[in-house]
PDB file of C-alpha atoms in Angstrom:
ATOM      1  CA  UNK S  27     -44.700-172.564  42.270  1.00 45.00           C
ATOM      2  CA  UNK S  28     -41.961-173.701  44.442  1.00 48.00           C
ATOM      3  CA  UNK S  29     -42.391-172.619  48.443  1.00 45.00           C
ATOM      4  CA  UNK S  30     -39.714-171.110  50.390  1.00 46.00           C
ATOM      5  CA  UNK S  31     -37.868-173.265  53.140  1.00 41.00           C
ATOM      6  CA  UNK S  32     -37.302-170.869  54.659  1.00 42.00           C
ATOM      7  CA  UNK S  33     -41.748-170.283  54.674  1.00 39.00           C
ATOM      8  CA  UNK S  34     -41.952-174.033  54.972  1.00 39.00           C
ATOM      9  CA  UNK S  35     -39.937-174.248  58.351  1.00 40.00           C
ATOM     10  CA  UNK S  36     -41.238-171.286  60.126  1.00 39.00           C
ATOM     11  CA  UNK S  37     -45.300-172.678  59.438  1.00 39.00           C
ATOM     12  CA  UNK S  38     -43.999-175.435  61.385  1.00 41.00           C
ATOM     13  CA  UNK S  39     -42.429-174.293  64.661  1.00 45.00           C
ATOM     14  CA  UNK S  40     -45.137-171.613  64.687  1.00 45.00           C
ATOM     15  CA  UNK S  41     -47.528-171.679  67.120  1.00 53.00           C
ATOM     16  CA  UNK S  42     -51.131-171.056  66.431  1.00 55.00           C
ATOM     17  CA  UNK S  43     -52.593-168.096  67.606  1.00 63.00           C
ATOM     18  CA  UNK S  44     -54.000-168.443  71.421  1.00 77.00           C
ATOM     19  CA  UNK S  45     -58.058-167.782  71.887  1.00 85.00           C
ATOM     20  CA  UNK S  46     -57.473-165.273  74.387  1.00 85.00           C
ATOM     21  CA  UNK S  47     -60.183-166.325  77.306  1.00 87.00           C
ATOM     22  CA  UNK S  48     -63.625-165.154  77.833  1.00 90.00           C
ATOM     23  CA  UNK S  49     -63.096-164.342  81.305  1.00 92.00           C
ATOM     24  CA  UNK S  50     -59.727-161.834  80.132  1.00 94.00           C
ATOM     25  CA  UNK S  51     -61.244-161.165  76.855  1.00 95.00           C
ATOM     26  CA  UNK S  52     -64.694-159.348  79.032  1.00 95.00           C
ATOM     27  CA  UNK S  53     -62.414-157.595  81.768  1.00 95.00           C
ATOM     28  CA  UNK S  54     -59.879-156.111  79.419  1.00 96.00           C
ATOM     29  CA  UNK S  55     -62.089-154.669  77.303  1.00 96.00           C
ATOM     30  CA  UNK S  56     -64.497-153.350  80.196  1.00 96.00           C
ATOM     31  CA  UNK S  57     -60.996-152.131  81.775  1.00 97.00           C
ATOM     32  CA  UNK S  58     -60.829-150.304  77.663  1.00 97.00           C
ATOM     33  CA  UNK S  59     -63.947-148.583  78.143  1.00 97.00           C
ATOM     34  CA  UNK S  60     -63.717-147.422  80.962  1.00 98.00           C
ATOM     35  CA  UNK S  61     -60.790-146.198  80.038  1.00 98.00           C
ATOM     36  CA  UNK S  62     -62.170-144.150  77.464  1.00 98.00           C
ATOM     37  CA  UNK S  63     -64.934-143.081  79.474  1.00 98.00           C
ATOM     38  CA  UNK S  64     -62.331-141.318  81.583  1.00 97.00           C
ATOM     39  CA  UNK S  65     -60.884-138.953  78.720  1.00 97.00           C
ATOM     40  CA  UNK S  66     -63.739-138.097  78.092  1.00 95.00           C
ATOM     41  CA  UNK S  67     -64.745-136.639  80.200  1.00 95.00           C
ATOM     42  CA  UNK S  68     -61.926-135.178  81.402  1.00 96.00           C
ATOM     43  CA  UNK S  69     -60.399-137.471  84.253  1.00 97.00           C
ATOM     44  CA  UNK S  70     -57.184-138.786  83.323  1.00 98.00           C
ATOM     45  CA  UNK S  71     -56.566-140.776  85.888  1.00 98.00           C
ATOM     46  CA  UNK S  72     -60.031-143.155  85.474  1.00 98.00           C
ATOM     47  CA  UNK S  73     -58.067-142.825  81.354  1.00 98.00           C
ATOM     48  CA  UNK S  74     -54.779-143.625  83.352  1.00 98.00           C
ATOM     49  CA  UNK S  75     -55.849-146.313  85.153  1.00 98.00           C
ATOM     50  CA  UNK S  76     -55.402-148.992  82.664  1.00 98.00           C
ATOM     51  CA  UNK S  77     -51.663-148.203  82.372  1.00 98.00           C
ATOM     52  CA  UNK S  78     -48.949-150.569  84.159  1.00 98.00           C
ATOM     53  CA  UNK S  79     -47.202-148.605  86.687  1.00 98.00           C
ATOM     54  CA  UNK S  80     -43.844-149.335  84.689  1.00 97.00           C
ATOM     55  CA  UNK S  81     -45.771-149.080  81.402  1.00 98.00           C
ATOM     56  CA  UNK S  82     -44.396-147.797  77.723  1.00 98.00           C
ATOM     57  CA  UNK S  83     -46.299-145.090  75.186  1.00 98.00           C
ATOM     58  CA  UNK S  84     -44.638-145.242  72.123  1.00 96.00           C
ATOM     59  CA  UNK S  85     -44.544-141.680  69.996  1.00 90.00           C
ATOM     60  CA  UNK S  86     -43.856-140.491  66.777  1.00 87.00           C
ATOM     61  CA  UNK S  87     -41.071-139.048  68.672  1.00 89.00           C
ATOM     62  CA  UNK S  88     -39.158-141.918  70.816  1.00 94.00           C
ATOM     63  CA  UNK S  89     -40.039-143.760  73.660  1.00 97.00           C
ATOM     64  CA  UNK S  90     -42.258-142.526  76.783  1.00 98.00           C
ATOM     65  CA  UNK S  91     -41.037-144.587  80.389  1.00 98.00           C
ATOM     66  CA  UNK S  92     -43.010-145.274  83.044  1.00 98.00           C
ATOM     67  CA  UNK S  93     -46.916-143.954  84.083  1.00 98.00           C
ATOM     68  CA  UNK S  94     -46.172-141.241  84.993  1.00 98.00           C
ATOM     69  CA  UNK S  95     -44.461-139.809  81.943  1.00 98.00           C
ATOM     70  CA  UNK S  96     -47.217-140.819  80.011  1.00 98.00           C
ATOM     71  CA  UNK S  97     -49.960-138.888  82.100  1.00 98.00           C
ATOM     72  CA  UNK S  98     -47.988-136.045  82.478  1.00 97.00           C
ATOM     73  CA  UNK S  99     -47.467-136.441  78.436  1.00 96.00           C
ATOM     74  CA  UNK S 100     -50.993-136.183  78.472  1.00 95.00           C
ATOM     75  CA  UNK S 101     -51.939-134.107  80.758  1.00 96.00           C
ATOM     76  CA  UNK S 102     -51.518-130.872  78.625  1.00 95.00           C
ATOM     77  CA  UNK S 103     -55.453-132.255  77.086  1.00 93.00           C
ATOM     78  CA  UNK S 104     -56.891-132.419  79.965  1.00 95.00           C
ATOM     79  CA  UNK S 105     -57.634-128.681  80.840  1.00 91.00           C
ATOM     80  CA  UNK S 106     -60.369-127.876  80.790  1.00 88.00           C
ATOM     81  CA  UNK S 107     -59.941-125.034  77.586  1.00 88.00           C
ATOM     82  CA  UNK S 108     -59.028-128.331  75.677  1.00 89.00           C
ATOM     83  CA  UNK S 109     -62.412-130.409  77.161  1.00 86.00           C
ATOM     84  CA  UNK S 110     -63.971-129.216  73.262  1.00 84.00           C
ATOM     85  CA  UNK S 111     -61.116-130.448  71.251  1.00 88.00           C
ATOM     86  CA  UNK S 112     -60.348-133.649  73.487  1.00 92.00           C
ATOM     87  CA  UNK S 113     -63.765-134.860  71.678  1.00 93.00           C
ATOM     88  CA  UNK S 114     -65.681-138.442  72.914  1.00 95.00           C
ATOM     89  CA  UNK S 115     -62.967-141.829  72.943  1.00 97.00           C
ATOM     90  CA  UNK S 116     -63.901-144.832  71.973  1.00 97.00           C
ATOM     91  CA  UNK S 117     -61.995-148.681  70.532  1.00 96.00           C
ATOM     92  CA  UNK S 118     -62.887-150.623  68.082  1.00 96.00           C
ATOM     93  CA  UNK S 119     -61.583-153.918  68.427  1.00 96.00           C
ATOM     94  CA  UNK S 120     -59.246-155.842  65.677  1.00 97.00           C
ATOM     95  CA  UNK S 121     -57.489-158.885  66.895  1.00 96.00           C
ATOM     96  CA  UNK S 122     -57.630-160.444  70.941  1.00 95.00           C
ATOM     97  CA  UNK S 123     -54.549-162.581  71.703  1.00 96.00           C
ATOM     98  CA  UNK S 124     -52.814-164.687  74.197  1.00 96.00           C
ATOM     99  CA  UNK S 125     -49.570-164.524  74.098  1.00 96.00           C
ATOM    100  CA  UNK S 126     -49.449-166.064  77.303  1.00 95.00           C
ATOM    101  CA  UNK S 127     -51.433-166.969  80.886  1.00 95.00           C
ATOM    102  CA  UNK S 128     -50.137-163.022  81.909  1.00 96.00           C
ATOM    103  CA  UNK S 129     -50.101-161.381  78.688  1.00 97.00           C
ATOM    104  CA  UNK S 130     -52.843-160.721  75.675  1.00 97.00           C
ATOM    105  CA  UNK S 131     -51.919-158.432  72.978  1.00 98.00           C
ATOM    106  CA  UNK S 132     -55.239-155.574  71.974  1.00 97.00           C
ATOM    107  CA  UNK S 133     -54.568-154.489  67.975  1.00 98.00           C
ATOM    108  CA  UNK S 134     -57.984-152.184  68.401  1.00 97.00           C
ATOM    109  CA  UNK S 135     -58.151-148.664  66.469  1.00 97.00           C
ATOM    110  CA  UNK S 136     -59.150-145.506  68.662  1.00 96.00           C
ATOM    111  CA  UNK S 137     -62.548-142.639  67.111  1.00 97.00           C
ATOM    112  CA  UNK S 138     -61.379-139.480  68.850  1.00 95.00           C
ATOM    113  CA  UNK S 139     -65.135-138.218  68.289  1.00 95.00           C
ATOM    114  CA  UNK S 140     -64.842-134.110  67.876  1.00 92.00           C
ATOM    115  CA  UNK S 141     -67.112-131.605  67.863  1.00 90.00           C
ATOM    116  CA  UNK S 142     -67.333-129.616  64.358  1.00 90.00           C
ATOM    117  CA  UNK S 143     -63.859-131.412  62.941  1.00 91.00           C
ATOM    118  CA  UNK S 144     -63.031-135.207  61.609  1.00 93.00           C
ATOM    119  CA  UNK S 145     -63.318-137.819  63.254  1.00 93.00           C
ATOM    120  CA  UNK S 146     -59.111-139.108  64.145  1.00 94.00           C
ATOM    121  CA  UNK S 147     -57.941-142.362  63.836  1.00 95.00           C
ATOM    122  CA  UNK S 148     -55.685-144.342  63.899  1.00 95.00           C
ATOM    123  CA  UNK S 149     -54.328-148.284  64.566  1.00 96.00           C
ATOM    124  CA  UNK S 150     -53.317-148.939  68.371  1.00 96.00           C
ATOM    125  CA  UNK S 151     -51.169-152.853  69.974  1.00 97.00           C
ATOM    126  CA  UNK S 152     -51.908-153.205  73.681  1.00 98.00           C
ATOM    127  CA  UNK S 153     -50.146-155.487  75.330  1.00 98.00           C
ATOM    128  CA  UNK S 154     -51.766-155.835  78.385  1.00 98.00           C
ATOM    129  CA  UNK S 155     -50.176-158.364  82.009  1.00 98.00           C
ATOM    130  CA  UNK S 156     -51.918-159.698  84.452  1.00 97.00           C
ATOM    131  CA  UNK S 157     -50.792-158.295  87.593  1.00 97.00           C
ATOM    132  CA  UNK S 158     -50.377-160.060  90.521  1.00 96.00           C
ATOM    133  CA  UNK S 159     -53.272-158.545  91.945  1.00 95.00           C
ATOM    134  CA  UNK S 160     -55.069-160.109  89.374  1.00 94.00           C
ATOM    135  CA  UNK S 161     -55.359-156.469  87.155  1.00 95.00           C
ATOM    136  CA  UNK S 162     -54.678-156.639  83.839  1.00 97.00           C
ATOM    137  CA  UNK S 163     -52.745-153.138  82.915  1.00 98.00           C
ATOM    138  CA  UNK S 164     -51.180-152.290  79.739  1.00 98.00           C
ATOM    139  CA  UNK S 165     -47.722-152.760  80.179  1.00 98.00           C
ATOM    140  CA  UNK S 166     -46.837-150.898  76.059  1.00 98.00           C
ATOM    141  CA  UNK S 167     -48.650-149.131  73.764  1.00 98.00           C
ATOM    142  CA  UNK S 168     -47.720-148.132  70.196  1.00 97.00           C
ATOM    143  CA  UNK S 169     -51.300-146.002  68.939  1.00 91.00           C
ATOM    144  CA  UNK S 170     -51.288-143.767  66.267  1.00 86.00           C
TER     145      UNK S 170
END
């Protein structure tokens, strides 16, 4: 069997997957759990605290730019009338890798447990950026 030359060239120049330092992993996963707790408690500010001001969110309808616009999209799910339908949010880590010293990529599965309904679940890909104050924030979110 012949191996395509392009595949061999890619294998020779592709960077190895970089491990995320344990302290960075812990900081980001703590922030993810805090965000999920905010969702479950109906606290939009707490849920959104993990997002950078310049974050983008990819939806089936296009790209939403900016933390305020993303929060506005989620706001109806945080009304008192929506509490029962909002459910309890959790994340299961699938892959986590360092892109460079200030960027990490988290691929996870989100799960919404809603009483009396089937769980809603799907993949989420999150790009985190380290801010000057040392906090790790989501700058790109693609969840489906």
